[in-house]
Short mmCIF file of C-alpha atoms (C1' of nucleotides) in Angstrom, two decimals:
data_model
loop_
_atom_site.label_atom_id
_atom_site.label_comp_id
_atom_site.label_asym_id
_atom_site.label_seq_id
_atom_site.Cartn_x
_atom_site.Cartn_y
_atom_site.Cartn_z
CA UNK A 278 -28.36 9.46 8.49
CA UNK A 279 -25.94 12.24 9.27
CA UNK A 280 -26.64 14.40 12.26
CA UNK A 281 -26.07 18.09 11.74
CA UNK A 282 -24.74 19.70 14.88
CA UNK A 283 -24.74 23.21 13.52
CA UNK A 284 -24.03 25.06 10.31
CA UNK A 285 -20.35 24.25 10.48
CA UNK A 286 -20.07 20.56 11.06
CA UNK A 287 -21.73 17.23 10.74
CA UNK A 288 -21.36 13.88 12.46
CA UNK A 289 -21.33 10.78 10.27
CA UNK A 290 -21.91 7.37 11.81
CA UNK A 291 -19.57 4.52 10.89
CA UNK A 292 -21.38 1.20 11.10
CA UNK A 293 -19.19 -1.37 12.81
CA UNK A 294 -16.98 1.43 14.10
CA UNK A 295 -13.97 3.38 12.95
CA UNK A 296 -10.49 4.04 14.25
CA UNK A 297 -9.49 7.11 12.29
CA UNK A 298 -5.88 7.34 13.43
CA UNK A 299 -5.15 3.68 12.82
CA UNK A 300 -6.93 3.76 9.48
CA UNK A 301 -4.78 6.64 8.27
CA UNK A 302 -1.56 5.16 9.67
CA UNK A 303 -2.03 1.57 8.55
CA UNK A 304 0.00 1.90 5.38
CA UNK A 305 -2.75 2.32 2.80
CA UNK A 306 -2.46 6.10 2.48
CA UNK A 307 0.54 8.31 3.13
CA UNK A 308 -0.28 11.98 3.24
CA UNK A 309 -2.61 12.62 6.17
CA UNK A 310 -1.27 14.65 9.06
CA UNK A 311 -2.40 14.68 12.65
CA UNK A 312 -3.72 18.10 13.59
CA UNK A 313 -5.35 18.98 16.84
CA UNK A 314 -7.91 16.35 17.72
CA UNK A 315 -8.11 15.07 14.15
CA UNK A 316 -6.36 14.88 10.81
CA UNK A 317 -6.00 17.07 7.75
CA UNK A 318 -5.56 15.68 4.27
CA UNK A 319 -6.70 15.95 0.71
CA UNK A 320 -9.44 13.90 -0.88
CA UNK A 321 -9.09 14.34 -4.60
CA UNK A 322 -8.79 18.11 -4.97
CA UNK A 323 -10.54 18.87 -1.73
CA UNK A 324 -8.81 19.82 1.51
CA UNK A 325 -10.42 18.15 4.51
CA UNK A 326 -10.26 18.15 8.29
CA UNK A 327 -11.78 15.10 9.97
CA UNK A 328 -12.08 14.12 13.57
CA UNK A 329 -13.18 10.89 15.16
CA UNK A 330 -16.08 11.18 17.56
CA UNK A 331 -17.19 7.91 19.08
CA UNK A 332 -18.02 5.48 16.29
CA UNK A 333 -18.19 8.13 13.63
CA UNK A 334 -16.50 11.05 11.93
CA UNK A 335 -16.97 14.75 12.34
CA UNK A 336 -16.26 17.07 9.42
CA UNK A 337 -17.46 20.22 7.71
CA UNK A 338 -21.00 19.95 6.33
CA UNK A 339 -20.00 20.56 2.74
CA UNK A 340 -17.46 17.73 2.92
CA UNK A 341 -19.85 15.11 4.25
CA UNK A 342 -20.44 13.29 0.97
CA UNK A 343 -16.78 13.23 0.05
CA UNK A 344 -15.71 12.07 3.50
CA UNK A 345 -18.43 9.48 3.68
CA UNK A 346 -17.41 7.93 0.38
CA UNK A 347 -13.65 8.13 1.01
CA UNK A 348 -13.89 6.45 4.39
CA UNK A 349 -16.45 3.95 3.09
CA UNK A 350 -18.90 4.77 5.85
CA UNK A 351 -21.57 2.82 4.02
CA UNK A 352 -19.59 -0.35 4.72
CA UNK A 353 -20.49 -2.28 7.87
CA UNK A 354 -17.30 -3.60 9.46
CA UNK A 355 -19.32 -5.93 11.63
CA UNK A 356 -20.67 -7.69 8.58
CA UNK A 357 -17.20 -8.00 7.13
CA UNK A 358 -15.74 -9.49 10.31
CA UNK A 359 -18.60 -11.97 10.33
CA UNK A 360 -17.34 -13.44 7.06
CA UNK A 361 -13.83 -14.05 8.39
CA UNK A 362 -12.74 -17.64 9.03
CA UNK A 363 -12.28 -18.84 12.60
CA UNK A 364 -8.56 -18.52 12.85
CA UNK A 365 -6.54 -17.40 15.89
CA UNK A 366 -3.98 -15.43 13.89
CA UNK A 367 -6.58 -13.45 11.98
CA UNK A 368 -8.68 -13.03 15.11
CA UNK A 369 -5.85 -11.37 16.99
CA UNK A 370 -5.02 -9.10 14.05
CA UNK A 371 -8.69 -8.17 13.62
CA UNK A 372 -9.00 -7.36 17.29
CA UNK A 373 -5.85 -5.23 17.19
CA UNK A 374 -7.09 -3.40 14.07
CA UNK A 375 -10.60 -2.82 15.33
CA UNK A 376 -12.09 0.07 13.39
CA UNK A 377 -9.56 0.11 10.56
CA UNK A 378 -11.32 0.74 7.26
CA UNK A 379 -10.21 0.26 3.69
CA UNK A 380 -10.41 3.67 2.06
CA UNK A 381 -11.67 4.48 -1.42
CA UNK A 382 -8.80 6.45 -2.88
CA UNK A 383 -8.72 8.21 -6.24
CA UNK A 384 -7.28 5.74 -8.74
CA UNK A 385 -4.36 7.68 -10.21
CA UNK A 386 -3.24 8.93 -6.83
CA UNK A 387 -3.32 5.42 -5.45
CA UNK A 388 -1.59 3.85 -8.43
CA UNK A 389 1.19 6.43 -8.57
CA UNK A 390 1.70 6.35 -4.83
CA UNK A 391 1.94 2.58 -4.64
CA UNK A 392 4.49 2.60 -7.45
CA UNK A 393 6.63 4.59 -5.04
CA UNK A 394 6.20 2.09 -2.21
CA UNK A 395 8.44 -0.46 -3.91
CA UNK A 396 11.24 -1.30 -1.50
CA UNK A 397 10.56 1.77 0.61
CA UNK A 398 9.77 2.28 4.25
CA UNK A 399 6.55 4.02 5.17
CA UNK A 400 8.42 7.11 6.34
CA UNK A 401 10.15 7.34 2.96
CA UNK A 402 6.88 6.89 1.13
CA UNK A 403 5.39 9.75 3.11
CA UNK A 404 8.37 11.95 2.28
CA UNK A 405 8.07 11.16 -1.43
CA UNK A 406 4.33 11.86 -1.40
CA UNK A 407 4.97 15.17 0.30
CA UNK A 408 7.64 16.16 -2.20
CA UNK A 409 5.55 15.24 -5.24
CA UNK A 410 2.47 17.01 -3.96
CA UNK A 411 4.20 20.20 -2.88
CA UNK A 412 6.28 20.52 -6.06
CA UNK A 413 3.82 19.41 -8.73
CA UNK A 414 0.36 19.37 -7.17
CA UNK A 415 -2.19 22.16 -7.01
CA UNK A 416 -2.72 23.73 -3.64
CA UNK A 417 -6.20 23.18 -2.27
CA UNK A 418 -8.42 26.04 -1.23
CA UNK A 419 -10.27 26.63 1.97
CA UNK A 420 -7.52 27.61 4.37
CA UNK A 421 -5.50 24.46 4.18
CA UNK A 422 -2.01 25.88 4.00
CA UNK A 423 0.60 23.41 2.91
CA UNK A 424 -1.87 20.88 1.57
CA UNK A 425 -1.63 19.90 -2.08
CA UNK A 426 -3.62 17.67 -4.38
CA UNK A 427 -1.78 14.74 -5.90
CA UNK A 428 -0.27 15.83 -9.23
CA UNK A 429 -2.20 14.76 -12.32
CA UNK A 430 -0.57 12.29 -14.75
CA UNK A 431 0.22 15.11 -17.19
CA UNK A 432 1.97 17.11 -14.49
CA UNK A 433 4.25 14.24 -13.54
CA UNK A 434 4.84 13.33 -17.17
CA UNK A 435 5.88 16.87 -17.87
CA UNK A 436 8.12 16.99 -14.82
CA UNK A 437 10.13 14.10 -16.24
CA UNK A 438 12.30 11.39 -14.82
CA UNK A 439 15.14 13.51 -13.51
CA UNK A 440 12.86 15.90 -11.66
CA UNK A 441 11.04 12.97 -10.10
CA UNK A 442 14.35 11.46 -9.09
CA UNK A 443 15.02 14.65 -7.20
CA UNK A 444 11.97 13.86 -5.08
CA UNK A 445 13.75 10.83 -3.70
CA UNK A 446 12.22 8.22 -5.97
CA UNK A 447 15.46 6.56 -6.94
CA UNK A 448 15.09 4.04 -9.74
CA UNK A 449 11.30 4.30 -9.44
CA UNK A 450 11.47 7.71 -11.13
CA UNK A 451 11.72 6.11 -14.55
CA UNK A 452 8.70 3.90 -13.86
CA UNK A 453 6.54 6.74 -12.61
CA UNK A 454 7.52 9.07 -15.43
CA UNK A 455 6.75 6.48 -18.09
CA UNK A 456 3.47 5.38 -16.53
CA UNK A 457 2.39 9.00 -16.05
CA UNK A 458 3.03 9.56 -19.73
CA UNK A 459 0.98 6.54 -20.75
CA UNK A 460 -1.94 7.56 -18.56
CA UNK A 461 -1.75 11.21 -19.60
CA UNK A 462 -1.75 10.32 -23.29
CA UNK A 463 -4.76 8.05 -22.95
CA UNK A 464 -2.84 4.81 -23.34
CA UNK A 465 -4.94 3.42 -20.51
CA UNK A 466 -8.24 4.67 -19.09
CA UNK A 467 -8.12 4.20 -15.33
CA UNK A 468 -11.71 5.36 -14.86
CA UNK A 469 -13.15 3.08 -17.50
CA UNK A 470 -11.53 0.14 -15.73
CA UNK A 471 -14.02 0.63 -12.92
CA UNK A 472 -16.54 -1.12 -15.15
CA UNK A 473 -14.30 -4.15 -15.68
CA UNK A 474 -13.78 -7.34 -13.77
CA UNK A 475 -10.95 -7.85 -11.30
CA UNK A 476 -8.69 -9.90 -13.52
CA UNK A 477 -9.09 -7.51 -16.41
CA UNK A 478 -8.22 -4.52 -14.24
CA UNK A 479 -5.27 -6.39 -12.77
CA UNK A 480 -3.91 -7.27 -16.19
CA UNK A 481 -4.33 -3.72 -17.46
CA UNK A 482 -2.48 -2.28 -14.46
CA UNK A 483 0.30 -4.85 -14.74
CA UNK A 484 0.93 -3.74 -18.31
CA UNK A 485 2.24 -0.43 -16.97
CA UNK A 486 5.95 -0.04 -16.29
CA UNK A 487 6.70 -0.37 -12.60
CA UNK A 488 3.42 -2.07 -11.82
CA UNK A 489 3.56 -5.71 -10.85
CA UNK A 490 1.07 -8.02 -9.22
CA UNK A 491 1.52 -6.61 -5.74
CA UNK A 492 1.06 -2.96 -6.65
CA UNK A 493 -1.84 -3.86 -8.95
CA UNK A 494 -3.57 -5.69 -6.12
CA UNK A 495 -3.06 -2.72 -3.82
CA UNK A 496 -4.73 -0.45 -6.36
CA UNK A 497 -7.55 -2.95 -6.81
CA UNK A 498 -8.09 -2.95 -3.08
CA UNK A 499 -7.47 0.65 -2.09
CA UNK A 500 -8.88 2.45 -5.15
CA UNK A 501 -11.15 0.14 -7.12
CA UNK A 502 -12.90 -1.18 -4.03
CA UNK A 503 -12.22 -4.82 -4.86
CA UNK A 504 -12.29 -6.00 -1.28
CA UNK A 505 -11.27 -9.56 -2.05
CA UNK A 506 -7.96 -8.40 -3.52
CA UNK A 507 -5.09 -9.74 -1.42
CA UNK A 508 -1.73 -8.00 -1.99
CA UNK A 509 1.22 -10.15 -0.93
CA UNK A 510 4.19 -8.14 0.28
CA UNK A 511 7.15 -9.22 2.42
CA UNK A 512 5.12 -9.06 5.64
CA UNK A 513 2.20 -11.06 4.33
CA UNK A 514 4.59 -13.53 2.77
CA UNK A 515 6.27 -14.10 6.12
CA UNK A 516 2.89 -14.73 7.71
CA UNK A 517 1.72 -17.09 4.99
CA UNK A 518 4.96 -19.06 4.80
CA UNK A 519 5.70 -19.04 8.49
CA UNK A 520 2.24 -19.76 9.83
CA UNK A 521 -0.53 -20.66 7.41
CA UNK A 522 1.52 -22.68 4.94
CA UNK A 523 4.18 -23.89 7.32
CA UNK A 524 3.26 -27.51 6.82
CA UNK A 525 2.59 -27.28 3.15
CA UNK A 526 4.05 -30.23 1.30
CA UNK A 527 4.04 -28.36 -1.98
CA UNK A 528 6.56 -25.69 -2.75
CA UNK A 529 5.12 -22.37 -1.64
CA UNK A 530 5.08 -20.31 -4.82
CA UNK A 531 3.36 -16.93 -5.24
CA UNK A 532 0.52 -18.75 -6.95
CA UNK A 533 0.15 -21.15 -4.03
CA UNK A 534 0.02 -18.24 -1.61
CA UNK A 535 -2.54 -16.37 -3.69
CA UNK A 536 -4.73 -19.44 -4.06
CA UNK A 537 -4.59 -20.18 -0.35
CA UNK A 538 -5.45 -16.58 0.56
CA UNK A 539 -8.40 -16.46 -1.81
CA UNK A 540 -9.77 -19.71 -0.47
CA UNK A 541 -9.08 -19.14 3.23
CA UNK A 542 -9.90 -15.45 3.69
CA UNK A 543 -12.75 -15.23 1.22
CA UNK A 544 -14.83 -12.35 -0.05
CA UNK A 545 -13.22 -9.73 2.17
CA UNK A 546 -9.70 -11.05 1.96
CA UNK A 547 -8.46 -7.52 1.39
CA UNK A 548 -9.63 -6.51 4.85
CA UNK A 549 -8.03 -9.60 6.35
CA UNK A 550 -4.82 -8.78 4.52
CA UNK A 551 -4.78 -5.20 5.83
CA UNK A 552 -5.34 -6.37 9.40
CA UNK A 553 -2.65 -9.05 9.18
CA UNK A 554 -0.25 -6.58 7.61
CA UNK A 555 -0.74 -3.78 10.09
CA UNK A 556 -0.76 -6.04 13.12
CA UNK A 557 2.43 -7.75 12.00
CA UNK A 558 4.21 -4.48 11.37
CA UNK A 559 3.23 -3.08 14.74
CA UNK A 560 3.86 -6.10 16.91
CA UNK A 561 6.67 -7.97 15.21
CA UNK A 562 8.89 -4.94 15.12
CA UNK A 563 10.15 -5.51 18.66
CA UNK A 564 10.79 -9.18 18.15
CA UNK A 565 12.54 -8.31 14.94
CA UNK A 566 14.93 -6.04 16.79
CA UNK A 567 15.40 -8.27 19.81
CA UNK A 568 16.13 -11.32 17.74
CA UNK A 569 19.18 -9.47 16.45
CA UNK A 570 19.10 -9.95 12.66
CA UNK A 571 17.38 -11.76 9.97
CA UNK A 572 13.78 -12.69 9.63
CA UNK A 573 12.40 -15.02 12.22
CA UNK A 574 10.47 -16.76 9.56
CA UNK A 575 11.44 -17.61 6.04
"C1'" DA B 111 28.91 -0.38 8.47
"C1'" DT B 112 25.51 -3.50 6.91
"C1'" DC B 113 20.81 -4.59 6.31
"C1'" DC B 114 16.29 -3.75 4.93
"C1'" DA B 115 12.32 -1.28 3.20
"C1'" DG B 116 4.16 -2.79 1.50
"C1'" DG B 117 8.76 -5.16 -5.63
"C1'" DT B 118 9.57 -5.09 -10.54
"C1'" DT B 119 12.20 -6.19 -14.33
"C1'" DG B 120 15.27 -8.59 -17.36
"C1'" DC B 121 18.10 -12.39 -18.10
"C1'" DC B 122 19.51 -16.98 -17.44
"C1'" DA B 123 19.00 -22.09 -17.42
"C1'" DT C 190 8.37 -21.59 -15.27
"C1'" DG C 191 11.76 -20.59 -11.69
"C1'" DG C 192 15.81 -18.52 -9.66
"C1'" DC C 193 18.50 -14.28 -9.13
"C1'" DA C 194 20.91 -9.87 -9.45
"C1'" DA C 195 20.21 -5.07 -10.34
"C1'" DC C 196 17.83 -1.21 -9.28
"C1'" DA C 197 18.36 4.24 -5.72
"C1'" DT C 198 17.69 6.17 -1.45
"C1'" DG C 199 17.52 6.67 3.42
"C1'" DG C 200 16.67 5.15 8.16
"C1'" DA C 201 17.68 1.80 11.81
#
DNA sequence: ATCCAGGTTGCCA
DNA sequence: TGGCAACATGGA
């Protein structure tokens, strides 16, 4: 499928389109940096430069397979959108997020990173990721100065709670240190979980310190490729309570929200969630400021 | 200065 | 079960 332009680079088509910048800045991954016409980042242990060209990605030939898998270029966004319910709120978010893809991130990296997203702004999360990578991660080869792989569980376990705290993790340092230790010592096999069903993976992840239902669902979605997984954070909760479940007679509990989401958004609820989340963050910000205080909804 | 940030945990009734 | 405070740090 890929078209080789020359010995150096290759163009990879993205069925249903891709918006590289928005994909990398939509709050599912936190370490990519804009550089020139594209972005540099690390996929696993591999430094990568990618550039959007029309409805596809351009990258070095020897990175094609890695890039293709990471950006899920085998997934047809058109087909996913076709499964969405007819719903004006989702339609607007989907339109706004045209070309945003759910990545396939390495499991440990995704799990550890989302443990650090608890009660943190995206800019903080990026800073923490940068600190952890540069202090405890291996540098990647191939002329990518300043790029580091995400530290392995053993490396973070060895670093210890206090050292992690020094990376700006706050009270999350204890969680990450303990979970890193469990993973490093084989107390849980993150790779083996790929063979298990959603609920089993979710339960296994939730057994780790610092991992609750929201983080677990993020890992299911962004690392295990479970595209129906629907993480409910403060933004999504506002949308569900304030719009979709506004007239609900029942008390809107987390279970009620999860059940509604599964039923309403369907097989690719995770994509719907990401679009709703990113659209809300980008467009409600102004209203949030203008309204002077407090959530509009809730 | 006060509030909030892609929540989780432990404790209480 | 369901409600609620504590938990660190930093930017708006």
